[in-house]
CSV table of C-alpha atoms in Angstrom, one decimal:
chain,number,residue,atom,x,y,z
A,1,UNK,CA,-21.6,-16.6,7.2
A,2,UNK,CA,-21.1,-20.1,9.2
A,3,UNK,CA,-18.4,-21.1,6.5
A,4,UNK,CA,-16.3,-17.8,7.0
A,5,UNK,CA,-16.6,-18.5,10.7
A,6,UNK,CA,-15.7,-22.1,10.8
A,7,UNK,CA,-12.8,-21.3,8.2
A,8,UNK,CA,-11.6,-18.8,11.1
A,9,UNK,CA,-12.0,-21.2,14.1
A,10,UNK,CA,-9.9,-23.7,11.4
A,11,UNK,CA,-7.1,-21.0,11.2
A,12,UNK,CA,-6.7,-19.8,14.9
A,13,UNK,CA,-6.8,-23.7,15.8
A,14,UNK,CA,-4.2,-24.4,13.6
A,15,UNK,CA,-2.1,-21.4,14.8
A,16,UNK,CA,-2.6,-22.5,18.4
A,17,UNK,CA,-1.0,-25.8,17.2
A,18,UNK,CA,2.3,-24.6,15.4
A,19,UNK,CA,0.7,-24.8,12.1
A,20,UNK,CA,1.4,-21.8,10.0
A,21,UNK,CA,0.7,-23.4,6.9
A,22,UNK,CA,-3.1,-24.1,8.0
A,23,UNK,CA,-3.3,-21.2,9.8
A,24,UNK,CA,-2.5,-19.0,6.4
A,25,UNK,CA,-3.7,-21.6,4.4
A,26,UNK,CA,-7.3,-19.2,3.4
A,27,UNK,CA,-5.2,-16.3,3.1
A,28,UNK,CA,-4.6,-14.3,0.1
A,29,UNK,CA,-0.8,-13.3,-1.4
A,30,UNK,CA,-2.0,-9.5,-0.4
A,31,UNK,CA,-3.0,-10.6,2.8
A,32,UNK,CA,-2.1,-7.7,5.5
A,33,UNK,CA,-1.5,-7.7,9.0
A,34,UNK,CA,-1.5,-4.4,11.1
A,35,UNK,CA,-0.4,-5.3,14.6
A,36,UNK,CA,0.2,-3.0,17.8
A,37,UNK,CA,2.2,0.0,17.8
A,38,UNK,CA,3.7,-0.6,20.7
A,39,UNK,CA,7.4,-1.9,21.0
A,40,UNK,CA,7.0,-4.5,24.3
A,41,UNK,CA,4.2,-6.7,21.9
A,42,UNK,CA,5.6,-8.2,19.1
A,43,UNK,CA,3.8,-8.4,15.4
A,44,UNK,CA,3.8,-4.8,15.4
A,45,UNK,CA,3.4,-2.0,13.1
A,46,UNK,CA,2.2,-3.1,9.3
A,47,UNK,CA,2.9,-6.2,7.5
A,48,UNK,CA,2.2,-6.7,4.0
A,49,UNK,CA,1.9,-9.9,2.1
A,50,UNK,CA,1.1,-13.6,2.9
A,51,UNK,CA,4.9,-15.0,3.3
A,52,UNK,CA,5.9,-11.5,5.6
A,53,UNK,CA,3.1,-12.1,7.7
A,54,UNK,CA,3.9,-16.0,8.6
A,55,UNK,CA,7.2,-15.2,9.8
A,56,UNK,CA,6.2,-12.5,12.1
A,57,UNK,CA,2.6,-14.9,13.7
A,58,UNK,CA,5.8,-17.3,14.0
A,59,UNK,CA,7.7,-15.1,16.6
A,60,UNK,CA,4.6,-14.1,18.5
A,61,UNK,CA,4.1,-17.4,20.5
A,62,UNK,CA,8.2,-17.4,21.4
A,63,UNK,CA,7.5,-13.9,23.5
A,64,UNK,CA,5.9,-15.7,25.9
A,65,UNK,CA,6.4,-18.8,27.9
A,66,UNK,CA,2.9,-20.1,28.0
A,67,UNK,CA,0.9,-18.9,24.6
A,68,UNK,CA,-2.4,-20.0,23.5
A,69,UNK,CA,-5.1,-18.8,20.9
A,70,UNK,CA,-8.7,-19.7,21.0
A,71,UNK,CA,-11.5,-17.5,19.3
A,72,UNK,CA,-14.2,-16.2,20.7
């Protein structure tokens, strides 16, 4: 279980840094991302496939001015 959680602290540390690439890199082609239904948060509603969902985690740090991930 340590691996899948290190491989997830890998991902959201690469996000944090710009890095879509490594952030998506353990993600499958199928991968799906279901975000908030709610229209002032952006990455809502469903979004299917590896490619789709890199360009929407690209717009989410540009809705704020000061954006940072860091799991828990």
């Amino acid at each position: 279980m340590a691996g899948n959680v290190d491989t997830l602290k890998r991902a959201y540390q690469a996000y944090s840094q710009g890095d879509l690439d490594g952030a998506f890199e353990n993600a499958t082609d199928d991968f799906r991302w279901e975000g908030p239904n709610a229209d002032e948060l952006p990455g809502g509603g469903t979004h299917e496939g590896k490619d789709a969902t890199k360009q929407m985690a690209a717009k989410i740090p540009e809705a704020w001015d000061d954006f940072s991930v860091e799991p828990d």
